[in-house]
Short mmCIF file of C-alpha atoms and ligand atoms in Angstrom, two decimals:
data_model
loop_
_atom_site.label_atom_id
_atom_site.label_comp_id
_atom_site.label_asym_id
_atom_site.label_seq_id
_atom_site.Cartn_x
_atom_site.Cartn_y
_atom_site.Cartn_z
CA UNK A 1 167.59 134.19 64.44
CA UNK A 2 167.29 131.40 67.01
CA UNK A 3 163.71 130.84 68.20
CA UNK A 4 163.13 131.38 71.91
CA UNK A 5 163.01 128.00 73.67
CA UNK A 6 164.88 126.29 76.50
CA UNK A 7 167.98 125.70 74.37
CA UNK A 8 168.16 129.44 73.63
CA UNK A 9 167.99 130.57 77.26
CA UNK A 10 171.75 130.61 77.95
CA UNK A 11 172.37 132.70 74.83
CA UNK A 12 169.84 135.46 75.44
CA UNK A 13 170.92 139.09 75.61
CA UNK A 14 172.49 140.06 78.92
CA UNK A 15 170.20 141.50 81.53
CA UNK A 16 167.07 139.67 80.35
CA UNK A 17 165.54 138.09 83.45
CA UNK A 18 164.78 134.40 83.01
CA UNK A 19 163.52 131.47 85.10
CA UNK A 20 166.17 130.18 87.47
CA UNK A 21 164.03 127.29 88.70
CA UNK A 22 163.93 123.81 87.19
CA UNK A 23 160.94 123.71 84.84
CA UNK A 24 159.80 120.17 85.63
CA UNK A 25 156.22 119.38 84.76
CA UNK A 26 154.25 120.22 87.88
CA UNK A 27 150.99 122.00 87.23
CA UNK A 28 149.16 123.04 90.37
CA UNK A 29 147.11 125.46 88.28
CA UNK A 30 144.93 124.83 85.25
CA UNK A 31 144.12 128.12 83.56
CA UNK A 32 141.17 128.40 81.16
CA UNK A 33 141.62 131.11 78.50
CA UNK A 34 145.33 131.41 77.84
CA UNK A 35 145.24 134.80 76.10
CA UNK A 36 147.64 137.72 76.42
CA UNK A 37 146.04 139.04 79.61
CA UNK A 38 146.71 135.90 81.63
CA UNK A 39 150.25 135.69 80.32
CA UNK A 40 150.94 139.33 81.25
CA UNK A 41 149.23 139.18 84.62
CA UNK A 42 148.62 136.03 86.69
CA UNK A 43 151.33 133.97 84.95
CA UNK A 44 153.82 136.73 85.80
CA UNK A 45 152.83 136.61 89.48
CA UNK A 46 153.13 132.81 89.48
CA UNK A 47 156.54 133.04 87.80
CA UNK A 48 157.76 135.37 90.56
CA UNK A 49 156.54 132.92 93.20
CA UNK A 50 158.28 130.06 91.39
CA UNK A 51 161.52 132.07 91.28
CA UNK A 52 161.44 132.49 95.03
CA UNK A 53 159.94 129.22 96.21
CA UNK A 54 160.64 126.53 93.60
CA UNK A 55 158.57 124.84 91.00
CA UNK A 56 155.37 123.74 92.69
CA UNK A 57 153.00 125.90 90.80
CA UNK A 58 153.35 125.54 87.06
CA UNK A 59 150.40 126.47 84.89
CA UNK A 60 148.70 124.18 82.42
CA UNK A 61 146.98 126.56 80.01
CA UNK A 62 143.79 125.67 78.18
CA UNK A 63 142.60 127.28 74.96
CA UNK A 64 138.90 126.55 74.82
CA UNK A 65 138.54 126.78 71.06
CA UNK A 66 141.47 127.65 68.83
CA UNK A 67 144.96 126.14 68.70
CA UNK A 68 146.76 129.39 67.73
CA UNK A 69 148.39 130.17 71.10
CA UNK A 70 149.45 126.55 71.65
CA UNK A 71 150.92 126.44 68.14
CA UNK A 72 153.02 129.53 68.86
CA UNK A 73 154.15 128.42 72.30
CA UNK A 74 154.76 124.67 71.91
CA UNK A 75 157.87 125.19 69.70
CA UNK A 76 159.10 127.61 72.39
CA UNK A 77 158.75 125.09 75.23
CA UNK A 78 155.94 127.43 76.42
CA UNK A 79 158.46 130.19 77.15
CA UNK A 80 157.63 133.75 76.17
CA UNK A 81 158.84 137.27 76.83
CA UNK A 82 156.87 139.75 78.87
CA UNK A 83 157.85 143.26 77.82
CA UNK A 84 156.73 146.16 79.98
CA UNK A 85 156.77 149.51 78.22
CA UNK A 86 156.66 153.04 79.53
CA UNK A 87 157.80 156.46 78.37
CA UNK A 88 161.14 155.87 80.12
CA UNK A 89 161.94 152.51 78.54
CA UNK A 90 161.34 148.81 78.27
CA UNK A 91 161.98 145.76 80.37
CA UNK A 92 162.03 142.20 79.04
CA UNK A 93 161.58 139.14 81.19
CA UNK A 94 161.19 135.50 80.17
CA UNK A 95 158.24 133.82 81.88
CA UNK A 96 158.59 130.10 82.61
CA UNK A 97 155.40 129.49 84.59
CA UNK A 98 153.54 127.97 81.67
CA UNK A 99 154.27 124.24 81.35
CA UNK A 100 151.86 123.09 78.71
CA UNK A 101 148.80 124.14 76.70
CA UNK A 102 145.83 121.93 75.89
CA UNK A 103 143.29 122.83 73.22
CA UNK A 104 139.91 121.89 74.61
CA UNK A 105 138.16 121.68 71.26
CA UNK A 106 140.69 119.05 70.10
CA UNK A 107 140.36 116.79 73.12
CA UNK A 108 137.85 117.88 75.73
CA UNK A 109 138.14 114.74 77.85
CA UNK A 110 141.88 115.28 78.26
CA UNK A 111 141.18 118.73 79.72
CA UNK A 112 138.57 117.31 82.11
CA UNK A 113 141.08 114.64 83.20
CA UNK A 114 143.79 117.26 83.78
CA UNK A 115 141.45 119.33 85.95
CA UNK A 116 140.15 116.28 87.79
CA UNK A 117 143.68 115.15 88.69
CA UNK A 118 144.43 115.75 92.37
CA UNK A 119 147.63 117.68 91.43
CA UNK A 120 145.41 120.48 90.24
CA UNK A 121 144.73 122.68 93.24
CA UNK A 122 143.33 125.66 91.45
CA UNK A 123 141.45 126.41 88.24
CA UNK A 124 141.67 130.04 87.18
CA UNK A 125 139.88 131.76 84.32
CA UNK A 126 140.28 134.69 81.92
CA UNK A 127 137.64 133.83 79.35
CA UNK A 128 136.25 137.38 78.88
CA UNK A 129 132.77 138.44 79.88
CA UNK A 130 130.94 136.48 77.20
CA UNK A 131 132.62 133.23 78.23
CA UNK A 132 130.35 133.12 81.29
CA UNK A 133 127.17 132.57 79.24
CA UNK A 134 125.22 134.80 81.55
CA UNK A 135 122.71 137.52 81.09
CA UNK A 136 124.88 140.54 81.96
CA UNK A 137 122.06 142.50 83.61
CA UNK A 138 120.69 139.71 85.84
CA UNK A 139 123.66 137.37 86.16
CA UNK A 140 121.48 134.37 85.24
CA UNK A 141 122.64 131.48 83.08
CA UNK A 142 121.70 131.53 79.37
CA UNK A 143 120.09 128.12 79.64
CA UNK A 144 118.87 128.10 76.06
CA UNK A 145 122.27 128.84 74.59
CA UNK A 146 123.31 126.10 72.20
CA UNK A 147 126.73 125.52 73.84
CA UNK A 148 125.20 125.38 77.31
CA UNK A 149 122.56 122.95 76.03
CA UNK A 150 125.34 120.85 74.57
CA UNK A 151 127.21 120.75 77.89
CA UNK A 152 124.09 119.96 79.90
CA UNK A 153 123.53 116.96 77.67
CA UNK A 154 127.11 115.83 77.04
CA UNK A 155 129.06 116.75 80.12
CA UNK A 156 131.90 114.30 79.45
CA UNK A 157 132.99 116.34 76.41
CA UNK A 158 132.14 119.93 77.25
CA UNK A 159 132.57 123.10 75.18
CA UNK A 160 132.19 125.87 77.74
CA UNK A 161 134.29 126.80 80.77
CA UNK A 162 131.24 126.13 82.95
CA UNK A 163 130.92 122.62 81.50
CA UNK A 164 134.62 121.87 82.07
CA UNK A 165 134.51 123.02 85.68
CA UNK A 166 131.39 120.99 86.48
CA UNK A 167 132.65 117.88 84.65
CA UNK A 168 135.97 117.97 86.55
CA UNK A 169 134.33 118.65 89.91
CA UNK A 170 131.93 115.78 89.26
CA UNK A 171 134.84 113.42 88.81
CA UNK A 172 136.57 114.69 91.93
CA UNK A 173 133.36 114.26 93.88
CA UNK A 174 132.88 110.70 92.71
CA UNK A 175 136.51 109.92 93.59
CA UNK A 176 136.12 111.60 97.00
CA UNK A 177 138.90 114.08 96.35
CA UNK A 178 139.37 117.59 97.64
CA UNK A 179 137.97 120.07 95.13
CA UNK A 180 140.07 122.76 93.44
CA UNK A 181 139.48 126.45 94.06
CA UNK A 182 137.82 128.24 91.13
CA UNK A 183 139.38 131.66 90.59
CA UNK A 184 137.69 134.00 88.14
CA UNK A 185 140.01 136.74 86.87
CA UNK A 186 137.63 138.49 84.49
CA UNK A 187 136.38 142.06 84.65
CA UNK A 188 132.98 141.27 86.09
CA UNK A 189 131.49 142.53 89.33
CA UNK A 190 131.66 139.94 92.14
CA UNK A 191 133.23 137.62 89.58
CA UNK A 192 133.66 134.73 92.05
CA UNK A 193 130.12 135.00 93.33
CA UNK A 194 128.74 135.34 89.82
CA UNK A 195 130.62 132.26 88.62
CA UNK A 196 129.53 130.28 91.66
CA UNK A 197 125.90 131.19 90.94
CA UNK A 198 126.23 130.09 87.31
CA UNK A 199 127.98 126.82 88.22
CA UNK A 200 125.29 126.01 90.79
CA UNK A 201 122.48 126.89 88.40
CA UNK A 202 124.06 124.69 85.72
CA UNK A 203 124.74 121.78 88.08
CA UNK A 204 121.30 121.86 89.63
CA UNK A 205 119.87 121.18 86.18
CA UNK A 206 121.74 117.88 85.96
CA UNK A 207 122.78 116.63 89.39
CA UNK A 208 121.35 118.08 92.59
CA UNK A 209 123.63 116.05 94.87
CA UNK A 210 126.72 117.29 93.07
CA UNK A 211 125.37 120.84 93.27
CA UNK A 212 125.05 120.53 97.05
CA UNK A 213 128.62 119.30 97.33
CA UNK A 214 129.88 122.18 95.20
CA UNK A 215 127.84 124.64 97.22
CA UNK A 216 129.27 123.45 100.51
CA UNK A 217 132.89 122.65 99.64
CA UNK A 218 134.16 124.60 96.63
CA UNK A 219 135.59 128.13 97.06
CA UNK A 220 135.03 130.76 94.37
CA UNK A 221 137.02 133.78 95.57
CA UNK A 222 136.37 137.09 93.83
CA UNK A 223 139.29 139.03 92.37
CA UNK A 224 140.11 142.39 90.91
CA UNK A 225 142.70 142.17 88.13
CA UNK A 226 144.34 145.12 86.46
CA UNK A 227 146.96 145.58 83.78
CA UNK A 228 146.59 147.13 80.33
CA UNK A 229 147.63 144.54 77.75
CA UNK A 230 147.11 145.37 74.06
CA UNK A 231 147.02 142.67 71.40
CA UNK A 232 150.50 141.65 70.20
CA UNK A 233 151.53 143.08 66.82
CA UNK A 234 154.08 142.06 64.16
CA UNK A 235 156.10 145.05 65.27
CA UNK A 236 156.29 143.72 68.85
CA UNK A 237 157.79 140.50 67.46
CA UNK A 238 160.40 142.47 65.52
CA UNK A 239 161.23 144.67 68.53
CA UNK A 240 161.61 141.84 71.01
CA UNK A 241 164.34 140.29 68.82
CA UNK A 242 166.48 143.34 69.52
CA UNK A 243 165.78 143.12 73.22
CA UNK A 244 166.41 139.43 73.89
CA UNK A 245 168.45 138.29 70.87
CA UNK A 246 166.00 135.50 69.99
CA UNK A 247 162.82 135.20 67.96
CA UNK A 248 159.71 135.11 70.14
CA UNK A 249 156.45 134.64 68.24
CA UNK A 250 154.44 134.72 71.45
CA UNK A 251 155.75 137.91 73.09
CA UNK A 252 153.29 139.87 75.22
CA UNK A 253 153.67 143.61 75.82
CA UNK A 254 151.99 145.59 78.56
CA UNK A 255 152.27 148.58 80.86
CA UNK A 256 154.45 148.41 84.01
CA UNK A 257 151.43 148.86 86.32
CA UNK A 258 149.83 145.72 87.70
CA UNK A 259 147.36 145.07 90.49
CA UNK A 260 145.70 141.90 91.76
CA UNK A 261 143.33 141.91 94.70
CA UNK A 262 142.06 138.49 95.78
CA UNK A 263 139.42 137.46 98.29
CA UNK A 264 141.22 135.29 100.82
CA UNK A 265 138.99 132.24 100.58
CA UNK A 266 140.43 129.01 99.14
CA UNK A 267 139.41 125.35 99.50
CA UNK A 268 142.78 123.91 98.43
CA UNK A 269 146.42 125.07 98.37
CA UNK A 270 147.40 128.25 96.55
CA UNK A 271 150.62 129.96 95.45
CA UNK A 272 151.98 132.63 97.79
CA UNK A 273 151.12 135.31 95.23
CA UNK A 274 151.58 137.92 97.97
CA UNK A 275 155.33 137.37 97.40
CA UNK A 276 154.75 138.93 93.98
CA UNK A 277 152.63 141.82 95.25
CA UNK A 278 149.08 140.43 95.13
CA UNK A 279 146.80 141.73 97.89
CA UNK A 280 144.70 139.21 99.81
CA UNK A 281 141.67 140.90 101.36
CA UNK A 282 138.39 139.99 103.02
CA UNK A 283 136.22 142.11 100.76
CA UNK A 284 137.13 142.69 97.10
CA UNK A 285 134.00 144.64 96.10
CA UNK A 286 135.31 148.18 96.82
CA UNK A 287 138.43 147.48 94.70
CA UNK A 288 136.37 145.91 91.94
CA UNK A 289 133.94 148.81 91.77
CA UNK A 290 136.75 151.34 91.73
CA UNK A 291 138.49 149.55 88.89
CA UNK A 292 135.46 148.59 86.81
CA UNK A 293 133.83 152.01 87.09
CA UNK A 294 136.92 154.23 86.88
CA UNK A 295 139.36 152.40 84.63
CA UNK A 296 137.05 150.26 82.54
CA UNK A 297 134.24 152.86 82.49
CA UNK A 298 136.65 155.51 81.17
CA UNK A 299 138.28 153.01 78.83
CA UNK A 300 134.98 152.17 77.12
CA UNK A 301 134.05 155.88 76.97
CA UNK A 302 137.35 156.71 75.29
CA UNK A 303 137.01 153.72 72.97
CA UNK A 304 133.56 154.58 71.56
CA UNK A 305 134.00 158.35 71.38
CA UNK A 306 137.62 158.05 70.29
CA UNK A 307 136.86 155.55 67.55
CA UNK A 308 134.04 157.75 66.24
CA UNK A 309 136.34 160.77 66.32
CA UNK A 310 138.80 158.87 64.14
CA UNK A 311 141.50 157.78 66.62
CA UNK A 312 143.07 154.36 66.26
CA UNK A 313 144.69 154.10 69.70
CA UNK A 314 143.65 155.05 73.24
CA UNK A 315 146.85 157.06 73.87
CA UNK A 316 146.02 159.20 70.81
CA UNK A 317 142.59 160.00 72.23
CA UNK A 318 144.40 160.97 75.44
CA UNK A 319 146.54 163.45 73.51
CA UNK A 320 143.40 165.54 73.10
CA UNK A 321 142.84 167.78 76.16
CA UNK A 322 139.04 167.71 75.80
CA UNK A 323 138.95 163.92 76.09
CA UNK A 324 141.25 164.02 79.13
CA UNK A 325 138.92 166.59 80.74
CA UNK A 326 135.96 164.42 79.84
CA UNK A 327 137.17 161.38 81.75
CA UNK A 328 138.62 163.45 84.57
CA UNK A 329 135.30 165.24 85.10
CA UNK A 330 133.38 162.01 84.69
CA UNK A 331 135.44 160.38 87.44
CA UNK A 332 135.42 163.38 89.80
CA UNK A 333 131.77 164.33 89.50
CA UNK A 334 129.93 161.19 88.54
CA UNK A 335 131.93 158.07 89.43
CA UNK A 336 133.98 158.69 92.57
CA UNK A 337 130.94 159.85 94.60
CA UNK A 338 129.38 156.40 94.05
CA UNK A 339 132.41 154.50 95.39
CA UNK A 340 133.29 153.09 98.76
CA UNK A 341 137.00 153.84 99.30
CA UNK A 342 138.99 150.57 99.25
CA UNK A 343 141.43 150.07 102.11
CA UNK A 344 144.78 151.84 101.78
CA UNK A 345 143.63 153.61 98.63
CA UNK A 346 143.49 157.28 97.75
CA UNK A 347 140.95 157.67 94.96
CA UNK A 348 142.39 160.95 93.75
CA UNK A 349 145.82 159.41 93.42
CA UNK A 350 144.27 156.42 91.68
CA UNK A 351 142.53 158.77 89.24
CA UNK A 352 145.71 160.74 88.52
CA UNK A 353 147.75 157.58 88.02
CA UNK A 354 145.04 156.16 85.76
CA UNK A 355 145.13 159.23 83.53
CA UNK A 356 148.90 158.85 83.17
CA UNK A 357 148.52 155.14 82.41
CA UNK A 358 146.00 155.82 79.66
CA UNK A 359 148.36 158.40 78.16
CA UNK A 360 151.26 155.92 77.92
CA UNK A 361 152.29 156.31 74.25
CA UNK A 362 154.19 153.03 74.10
CA UNK A 363 151.00 151.05 74.77
CA UNK A 364 149.33 150.72 71.39
CA UNK A 365 145.88 149.74 72.58
CA UNK A 366 143.31 149.98 69.82
CA UNK A 367 140.04 151.83 70.48
CA UNK A 368 138.49 149.06 68.37
CA UNK A 369 139.82 146.37 70.72
CA UNK A 370 138.38 148.03 73.83
CA UNK A 371 135.10 148.70 71.99
CA UNK A 372 134.46 144.96 71.50
CA UNK A 373 131.69 143.12 73.36
CA UNK A 374 130.15 146.30 74.76
CA UNK A 375 126.86 144.54 75.53
CA UNK A 376 128.74 142.44 78.08
CA UNK A 377 130.70 145.35 79.51
CA UNK A 378 128.26 148.25 79.79
CA UNK A 379 126.36 147.13 82.91
CA UNK A 380 129.35 146.97 85.25
CA UNK A 381 131.32 149.79 83.61
CA UNK A 382 128.64 152.47 83.15
CA UNK A 383 125.08 151.40 83.93
CA UNK A 384 125.52 150.40 87.58
CA UNK A 385 127.16 153.78 88.23
CA UNK A 386 124.20 155.48 86.57
CA UNK A 387 121.81 153.43 88.73
CA UNK A 388 123.60 154.66 91.85
CA UNK A 389 123.41 158.26 90.62
CA UNK A 390 119.68 157.92 89.94
CA UNK A 391 119.09 156.33 93.35
CA UNK A 392 120.65 159.34 95.08
CA UNK A 393 118.95 161.88 92.82
CA UNK A 394 122.20 163.03 91.15
CA UNK A 395 122.89 163.83 87.53
CA UNK A 396 125.17 161.91 85.17
CA UNK A 397 125.50 163.85 81.88
CA UNK A 398 128.90 162.42 80.96
CA UNK A 399 127.98 158.82 81.71
CA UNK A 400 124.89 159.35 79.55
CA UNK A 401 127.17 160.58 76.76
CA UNK A 402 129.23 157.39 77.09
CA UNK A 403 126.10 155.23 76.75
CA UNK A 404 124.98 157.27 73.72
CA UNK A 405 128.46 156.84 72.19
CA UNK A 406 128.11 153.07 72.55
CA UNK A 407 124.73 153.22 70.76
CA UNK A 408 126.18 155.43 68.05
CA UNK A 409 129.06 152.97 67.58
CA UNK A 410 126.96 149.81 67.46
CA UNK A 411 124.77 151.37 64.76
CA UNK A 412 127.66 150.09 62.66
CA UNK A 413 128.92 153.03 60.58
CA UNK A 414 131.46 155.71 61.41
CA UNK A 415 131.30 159.48 60.98
CA UNK A 416 132.36 159.18 57.38
CA UNK A 417 129.67 156.62 56.69
CA UNK A 418 132.14 153.71 56.58
CA UNK A 419 130.98 150.40 57.97
CA UNK A 420 132.17 149.38 61.44
CA UNK A 421 132.50 145.64 61.90
CA UNK A 422 130.91 145.51 65.36
CA UNK A 423 132.19 142.54 67.36
CA UNK A 424 129.65 141.64 69.99
CA UNK A 425 127.52 138.59 70.80
CA UNK A 426 124.45 140.79 70.18
CA UNK A 427 125.75 142.39 66.96
CA UNK A 428 122.91 141.03 64.82
CA UNK A 429 120.31 142.59 67.08
CA UNK A 430 122.09 145.93 66.91
CA UNK A 431 122.07 145.81 63.12
CA UNK A 432 118.37 144.97 63.05
CA UNK A 433 117.60 147.93 65.35
CA UNK A 434 119.85 150.35 63.47
CA UNK A 435 118.36 149.42 60.10
CA UNK A 436 114.77 149.68 61.26
CA UNK A 437 114.78 152.75 63.47
CA UNK A 438 117.48 154.98 62.09
CA UNK A 439 115.16 157.84 61.13
CA UNK A 440 114.03 158.62 64.65
CA UNK A 441 116.71 158.89 67.34
CA UNK A 442 114.30 158.67 70.26
CA UNK A 443 112.86 155.48 68.85
CA UNK A 444 116.39 154.15 68.30
CA UNK A 445 117.27 154.80 71.95
CA UNK A 446 114.11 153.05 73.14
CA UNK A 447 114.87 150.03 71.00
CA UNK A 448 118.41 149.76 72.34
CA UNK A 449 117.19 150.19 75.89
CA UNK A 450 114.72 147.41 75.27
CA UNK A 451 117.64 144.98 75.24
CA UNK A 452 116.98 143.81 78.79
CA UNK A 453 120.12 141.64 78.94
CA UNK A 454 122.04 144.91 78.93
CA UNK A 455 119.73 147.52 80.47
CA UNK A 456 117.64 145.35 82.78
CA UNK A 457 114.01 146.31 83.12
CA UNK A 458 114.59 149.40 85.28
CA UNK A 459 116.63 151.76 83.10
CA UNK A 460 114.42 151.41 80.03
CA UNK A 461 111.53 152.99 81.94
CA UNK A 462 113.55 155.75 83.56
CA UNK A 463 112.42 158.94 81.74
CA UNK A 464 115.45 161.01 82.78
CA UNK A 465 117.82 158.37 81.51
CA UNK A 466 116.06 158.08 78.18
CA UNK A 467 116.04 161.88 77.76
CA UNK A 468 119.70 162.27 78.65
CA UNK A 469 120.88 159.54 76.32
CA UNK A 470 118.62 160.67 73.49
CA UNK A 471 119.90 164.25 73.71
CA UNK A 472 123.50 163.06 73.54
CA UNK A 473 122.82 160.69 70.68
CA UNK A 474 121.11 163.41 68.64
CA UNK A 475 124.15 165.62 69.18
CA UNK A 476 126.57 162.82 68.28
CA UNK A 477 124.74 162.20 65.00
CA UNK A 478 124.50 165.90 64.19
CA UNK A 479 127.92 167.18 65.25
CA UNK A 480 130.20 164.19 65.65
CA UNK A 481 132.09 162.95 68.69
CA UNK A 482 134.90 165.52 68.86
CA UNK A 483 132.57 168.55 68.82
CA UNK A 484 130.15 166.92 71.24
CA UNK A 485 132.94 166.17 73.72
CA UNK A 486 134.23 169.73 73.44
CA UNK A 487 130.77 171.10 74.13
CA UNK A 488 130.20 168.92 77.17
CA UNK A 489 133.37 169.44 79.17
CA UNK A 490 133.79 172.58 81.20
CA UNK A 491 136.99 174.60 81.40
C1 CS2 B 1 139.75 146.98 78.49
C2 CS2 B 1 140.37 146.05 79.52
O1 CS2 B 1 139.47 145.73 76.54
C3 CS2 B 1 138.90 146.27 77.48
O2 CS2 B 1 137.69 146.27 77.58
O3 CS2 B 1 139.00 147.95 79.16
O4 CS2 B 1 140.86 144.91 78.95
C4 CS2 B 1 141.46 146.75 80.33
O5 CS2 B 1 142.59 147.04 79.55
C5 CS2 B 1 141.86 145.92 81.53
O6 CS2 B 1 140.75 145.62 82.30
C6 CS2 B 1 142.89 146.67 82.37
O7 CS2 B 1 143.08 146.01 83.56
#
């Protein structure tokens, strides 16, 4: 079968949407972290804008470490299929927004040069939570981290996204050029503000004058991004051949739903993403909190409890009525009351739609995938909600269960005693705690809560919180996840 590339475009199956603009090399955007999420989300919006307004906004993708995505896409002229899947069917569309991919680890100075070039108006990021090198509870830079230390000392050849941004801005400053906008698209609260704080902290350690320029001229809008995008499987590659009549090794599958809310604050030109449905607003925080606490909070809850109960995929967990009730009750009683309603949004409709999205059986999203990097996710998904509940004197039994499920999971063995390979930057600390304190659950909970990067210094001394989580964890160990969930949801 012919590989998908520009030569194959005219021969694709009928009805497959494809770029009708000339794909000349013009990259207004450099995107750091060219994983499946970016390709299913922002690149799709950019492609729609390019279809309607010409080719001003191509994306130059950057893989920070590994060449795998570049190696799949280069033989395809950076073309790939975006397949949206729902219970009623599938839609395939070829995305042409991506023009090139650079692998930073192979040639860091080339990436800095690309970002420093005046053609680049915008640098966007999907590098996942841990790519920010911050302490998730306080938002402060991990100054002692070995990669950060490297970048502070050798800024011309950086390793981290922070280092690349500062190195490129430094060059633009010295050449008296307009800076690019820095657009974080990761699931972090106040992601733009957080990134700005980290960039300023980093820059102040090496060049105070540059830091002042960044502070006064560079825009870091916050965004809320949403689309469920599971990792691509071999089966997706087989299926897409039937759909498009070409072989696409870099296909991305996702749900039809997509949302992008962006703070309208840029310091250089930007694509008219509103043409593709993005919402530009003054204040992103209410949208962010809704999404992080409802969608991502429920997602992590389903991932830990579902994995422990033996389910491979999120939609399978959602086939169990008790788990559906669990997240529904958690949202209605414990999460929604903490939220400010975002403009033009009905939270009950959002909740109902979310439940349907999570049930989508054609989205094969692994509980294991969502369970990854929990130490970086818990604060914004569960703990900040709990803080708000505590502050207003309200209970949070289901959120406490979710936190206990995370602890149970990161102990590193499942309900049959089989080892779980826990993927998390703090995995070694979890193992040390689990091996030392496994005889006494209360002690185990205190040790986990002593991880201040996750729990801050407030929650670990909150007696009600410790009691609630300990009770749930004891029950999870004694009865397992399925029985515990059944006992905690009401009819
Ligand atoms: C998921 C998210 O993997 C995870 O942690 O919760 O990637 C989720 O699918 C997206 O945020 C949906 O927008």
